[in-house]
């Protein structure tokens, strides 16, 4: 599994996805937001999810991204193959329940 910490643009993601595939990785990981210390900087949101879907179609690689909000569980599940729950949210039981309700695998 490999990919950018933050999906920043279509060209960045597609070039990275191709490099990930050439290197032998079998899953594309793309982050949709980034954090610097305690300040969260919003990423591309739904546009980033659509780009991950496009990269999946073009490379055949399954996609994983982190779910940060239970209100986004369905849209994240729609565009990814695996939902990531980060360490900071591993005790957020409402987020875990929302992820489980999507029917998508999560880690």
PDB file of C-alpha atoms in Angstrom:
ATOM      1  CA  UNK A   1       0.000   0.000   0.000  1.00  0.00           C
ATOM      2  CA  UNK A   2       1.327   3.391  -0.960  1.00  0.00           C
ATOM      3  CA  UNK A   3       0.237   6.818  -2.098  1.00  0.00           C
ATOM      4  CA  UNK A   4       0.163  10.490  -1.228  1.00  0.00           C
ATOM      5  CA  UNK A   5      -0.539  11.734   2.295  1.00  0.00           C
ATOM      6  CA  UNK A   6      -2.750  14.351   0.698  1.00  0.00           C
ATOM      7  CA  UNK A   7      -4.443  14.245  -2.691  1.00  0.00           C
ATOM      8  CA  UNK A   8      -3.626  17.666  -4.115  1.00  0.00           C
ATOM      9  CA  UNK A   9      -4.500  17.454  -7.813  1.00  0.00           C
ATOM     10  CA  UNK A  10      -5.566  15.058 -10.531  1.00  0.00           C
ATOM     11  CA  UNK A  11      -2.147  14.963 -12.183  1.00  0.00           C
ATOM     12  CA  UNK A  12      -0.356  14.436  -8.856  1.00  0.00           C
ATOM     13  CA  UNK A  13      -2.636  11.534  -7.919  1.00  0.00           C
ATOM     14  CA  UNK A  14      -2.619   9.810 -11.306  1.00  0.00           C
ATOM     15  CA  UNK A  15       1.174  10.036 -11.640  1.00  0.00           C
ATOM     16  CA  UNK A  16       1.563   8.731  -8.108  1.00  0.00           C
ATOM     17  CA  UNK A  17      -0.940   5.916  -8.700  1.00  0.00           C
ATOM     18  CA  UNK A  18       0.968   4.752 -11.781  1.00  0.00           C
ATOM     19  CA  UNK A  19       4.254   4.854  -9.840  1.00  0.00           C
ATOM     20  CA  UNK A  20       2.667   2.923  -6.963  1.00  0.00           C
ATOM     21  CA  UNK A  21       1.490   0.237  -9.384  1.00  0.00           C
ATOM     22  CA  UNK A  22       4.876   0.028 -11.154  1.00  0.00           C
ATOM     23  CA  UNK A  23       6.596  -0.360  -7.781  1.00  0.00           C
ATOM     24  CA  UNK A  24       4.451  -3.404  -7.034  1.00  0.00           C
ATOM     25  CA  UNK A  25       2.038  -2.058  -4.446  1.00  0.00           C
ATOM     26  CA  UNK A  26      -1.439  -3.571  -4.644  1.00  0.00           C
ATOM     27  CA  UNK A  27      -3.459  -0.821  -2.919  1.00  0.00           C
ATOM     28  CA  UNK A  28      -3.500   2.948  -3.504  1.00  0.00           C
ATOM     29  CA  UNK A  29      -3.695   5.027  -0.336  1.00  0.00           C
ATOM     30  CA  UNK A  30      -4.718   8.652  -0.693  1.00  0.00           C
ATOM     31  CA  UNK A  31      -5.314  11.103   2.120  1.00  0.00           C
ATOM     32  CA  UNK A  32      -8.000  13.749   1.784  1.00  0.00           C
ATOM     33  CA  UNK A  33      -6.855  16.088   4.521  1.00  0.00           C
ATOM     34  CA  UNK A  34      -3.569  16.901   6.133  1.00  0.00           C
ATOM     35  CA  UNK A  35      -2.645  17.903   9.621  1.00  0.00           C
ATOM     36  CA  UNK A  36       0.163  20.136  10.806  1.00  0.00           C
ATOM     37  CA  UNK A  37       0.564  19.941  14.556  1.00  0.00           C
ATOM     38  CA  UNK A  38      -2.966  20.656  15.845  1.00  0.00           C
ATOM     39  CA  UNK A  39      -4.152  22.704  12.864  1.00  0.00           C
ATOM     40  CA  UNK A  40      -6.209  20.725  10.364  1.00  0.00           C
ATOM     41  CA  UNK A  41      -5.893  21.970   6.785  1.00  0.00           C
ATOM     42  CA  UNK A  42      -8.846  20.846   4.641  1.00  0.00           C
ATOM     43  CA  UNK A  43      -7.967  18.771   1.603  1.00  0.00           C
ATOM     44  CA  UNK A  44     -10.003  18.298  -1.557  1.00  0.00           C
ATOM     45  CA  UNK A  45     -12.934  16.556   0.136  1.00  0.00           C
ATOM     46  CA  UNK A  46     -15.444  15.033  -2.313  1.00  0.00           C
ATOM     47  CA  UNK A  47     -13.384  16.172  -5.286  1.00  0.00           C
ATOM     48  CA  UNK A  48     -10.505  14.133  -3.851  1.00  0.00           C
ATOM     49  CA  UNK A  49     -12.792  11.116  -3.521  1.00  0.00           C
ATOM     50  CA  UNK A  50     -13.776  11.415  -7.181  1.00  0.00           C
ATOM     51  CA  UNK A  51     -10.080  11.589  -8.100  1.00  0.00           C
ATOM     52  CA  UNK A  52      -9.394   8.438  -6.075  1.00  0.00           C
ATOM     53  CA  UNK A  53     -12.223   6.707  -7.979  1.00  0.00           C
ATOM     54  CA  UNK A  54     -10.678   7.824 -11.265  1.00  0.00           C
ATOM     55  CA  UNK A  55      -7.244   6.525 -10.219  1.00  0.00           C
ATOM     56  CA  UNK A  56      -8.862   3.197  -9.277  1.00  0.00           C
ATOM     57  CA  UNK A  57     -10.527   2.943 -12.703  1.00  0.00           C
ATOM     58  CA  UNK A  58      -7.320   3.826 -14.558  1.00  0.00           C
ATOM     59  CA  UNK A  59      -4.946   1.592 -12.585  1.00  0.00           C
ATOM     60  CA  UNK A  60      -7.149  -1.203 -11.298  1.00  0.00           C
ATOM     61  CA  UNK A  61      -5.750  -0.617  -7.801  1.00  0.00           C
ATOM     62  CA  UNK A  62      -8.187  -0.763  -4.881  1.00  0.00           C
ATOM     63  CA  UNK A  63      -8.296   2.473  -2.870  1.00  0.00           C
ATOM     64  CA  UNK A  64      -8.107   3.214   0.851  1.00  0.00           C
ATOM     65  CA  UNK A  65      -8.606   6.553   2.596  1.00  0.00           C
ATOM     66  CA  UNK A  66      -9.237   7.697   6.147  1.00  0.00           C
ATOM     67  CA  UNK A  67     -12.731   8.415   7.413  1.00  0.00           C
ATOM     68  CA  UNK A  68     -12.700  11.427   9.739  1.00  0.00           C
ATOM     69  CA  UNK A  69     -16.408  12.122  10.236  1.00  0.00           C
ATOM     70  CA  UNK A  70     -19.360   9.789  10.653  1.00  0.00           C
ATOM     71  CA  UNK A  71     -21.419  12.116   8.428  1.00  0.00           C
ATOM     72  CA  UNK A  72     -19.080  11.280   5.515  1.00  0.00           C
ATOM     73  CA  UNK A  73     -19.140   7.494   5.931  1.00  0.00           C
ATOM     74  CA  UNK A  74     -21.445   6.734   3.003  1.00  0.00           C
ATOM     75  CA  UNK A  75     -19.691   8.974   0.478  1.00  0.00           C
ATOM     76  CA  UNK A  76     -16.262   7.670   1.512  1.00  0.00           C
ATOM     77  CA  UNK A  77     -17.511   4.081   1.174  1.00  0.00           C
ATOM     78  CA  UNK A  78     -18.933   4.894  -2.267  1.00  0.00           C
ATOM     79  CA  UNK A  79     -15.538   5.994  -3.616  1.00  0.00           C
ATOM     80  CA  UNK A  80     -13.130   3.682  -1.785  1.00  0.00           C
ATOM     81  CA  UNK A  81     -12.639  -0.034  -1.293  1.00  0.00           C
ATOM     82  CA  UNK A  82     -11.318   0.110   2.276  1.00  0.00           C
ATOM     83  CA  UNK A  83     -12.048   2.684   4.960  1.00  0.00           C
ATOM     84  CA  UNK A  84      -9.129   3.625   7.188  1.00  0.00           C
ATOM     85  CA  UNK A  85      -9.718   4.580  10.821  1.00  0.00           C
ATOM     86  CA  UNK A  86      -6.706   6.462  12.134  1.00  0.00           C
ATOM     87  CA  UNK A  87      -5.197   6.035  15.572  1.00  0.00           C
ATOM     88  CA  UNK A  88      -6.696   9.304  16.796  1.00  0.00           C
ATOM     89  CA  UNK A  89     -10.189   7.953  16.028  1.00  0.00           C
ATOM     90  CA  UNK A  90      -9.786   4.353  17.163  1.00  0.00           C
ATOM     91  CA  UNK A  91     -11.847   5.092  20.298  1.00  0.00           C
ATOM     92  CA  UNK A  92     -14.495   7.131  18.453  1.00  0.00           C
ATOM     93  CA  UNK A  93     -17.241   4.537  18.709  1.00  0.00           C
ATOM     94  CA  UNK A  94     -19.810   6.517  16.694  1.00  0.00           C
ATOM     95  CA  UNK A  95     -17.307   6.754  13.829  1.00  0.00           C
ATOM     96  CA  UNK A  96     -16.598   3.016  14.060  1.00  0.00           C
ATOM     97  CA  UNK A  97     -20.326   2.256  13.995  1.00  0.00           C
ATOM     98  CA  UNK A  98     -20.827   4.534  10.964  1.00  0.00           C
ATOM     99  CA  UNK A  99     -17.941   2.806   9.161  1.00  0.00           C
ATOM    100  CA  UNK A 100     -19.342  -0.634   9.972  1.00  0.00           C
ATOM    101  CA  UNK A 101     -22.799   0.312   8.687  1.00  0.00           C
ATOM    102  CA  UNK A 102     -21.369   1.018   5.217  1.00  0.00           C
ATOM    103  CA  UNK A 103     -20.537  -2.663   4.763  1.00  0.00           C
ATOM    104  CA  UNK A 104     -17.047  -1.727   3.537  1.00  0.00           C
ATOM    105  CA  UNK A 105     -13.995  -3.311   5.121  1.00  0.00           C
ATOM    106  CA  UNK A 106     -12.159  -0.965   7.454  1.00  0.00           C
ATOM    107  CA  UNK A 107      -8.932  -0.984   9.364  1.00  0.00           C
TER     108      UNK A 107
END
